[in-house]
């Protein structure tokens, strides 16, 4: 394994519910945000989706 291969990292999916945090697989059985029931509930509710979007934007602005 050369230096370029050692530096390469696998991308970590970010949690759409907890702004700025990586997916920690907090829901049993979930393999990531793509099949997380909590993410599904938040994204299906228009008000929760808007609030999650606001929190993500605020987290980006802090960086």
Coordinates of C-alpha atoms in Angstrom, one line a residue:
X1 CA 0.0 0.0 0.0
X2 CA 1.5 3.3 -1.1
X3 CA 1.1 6.8 0.5
X4 CA -1.7 7.8 -1.8
X5 CA -3.8 4.8 -0.8
X6 CA -3.2 5.4 2.9
X7 CA -4.5 9.0 2.6
X8 CA -7.6 8.0 0.8
X9 CA -10.6 7.7 3.1
X10 CA -14.1 6.4 2.7
X11 CA -16.6 9.2 2.6
X12 CA -18.8 9.3 5.7
X13 CA -22.5 10.0 5.2
X14 CA -23.8 13.0 7.1
X15 CA -27.0 12.9 9.2
X16 CA -29.7 15.0 7.7
X17 CA -31.5 15.3 11.1
X18 CA -28.5 16.3 13.3
X19 CA -26.9 19.1 11.3
X20 CA -23.2 18.8 10.9
X21 CA -22.9 15.3 12.5
X22 CA -22.0 12.2 10.6
X23 CA -24.5 9.3 10.6
X24 CA -23.9 7.3 13.7
X25 CA -26.4 4.6 12.9
X26 CA -28.5 5.6 16.0
X27 CA -31.5 3.7 14.8
X28 CA -31.2 -0.1 15.1
X29 CA -31.3 -1.8 11.7
X30 CA -30.4 1.4 9.7
X31 CA -27.3 1.2 7.5
X32 CA -27.2 4.9 6.9
X33 CA -29.4 7.9 6.2
X34 CA -30.8 6.3 3.1
X35 CA -32.8 3.7 5.1
X36 CA -33.1 5.5 8.5
X37 CA -36.8 5.6 9.7
X38 CA -36.1 8.8 11.6
X39 CA -34.8 10.6 8.5
X40 CA -37.8 9.3 6.6
X41 CA -40.2 10.8 9.2
X42 CA -38.4 14.2 9.2
X43 CA -38.3 14.4 5.4
X44 CA -41.9 13.4 5.0
X45 CA -43.2 16.2 7.3
X46 CA -43.0 19.6 5.5
X47 CA -42.5 21.6 8.7
X48 CA -39.8 19.3 10.1
X49 CA -38.1 19.2 6.8
X50 CA -38.0 23.0 6.7
X51 CA -36.6 23.2 10.2
X52 CA -34.0 20.6 9.5
X53 CA -32.9 22.6 6.4
X54 CA -32.7 25.8 8.6
X55 CA -30.5 23.9 11.1
X56 CA -28.2 22.6 8.3
X57 CA -27.8 26.1 6.9
X58 CA -26.9 27.5 10.3
X59 CA -24.3 24.7 10.9
X60 CA -22.8 25.5 7.5
X61 CA -22.6 29.2 8.3
X62 CA -20.7 28.5 11.5
X63 CA -17.9 26.7 9.6

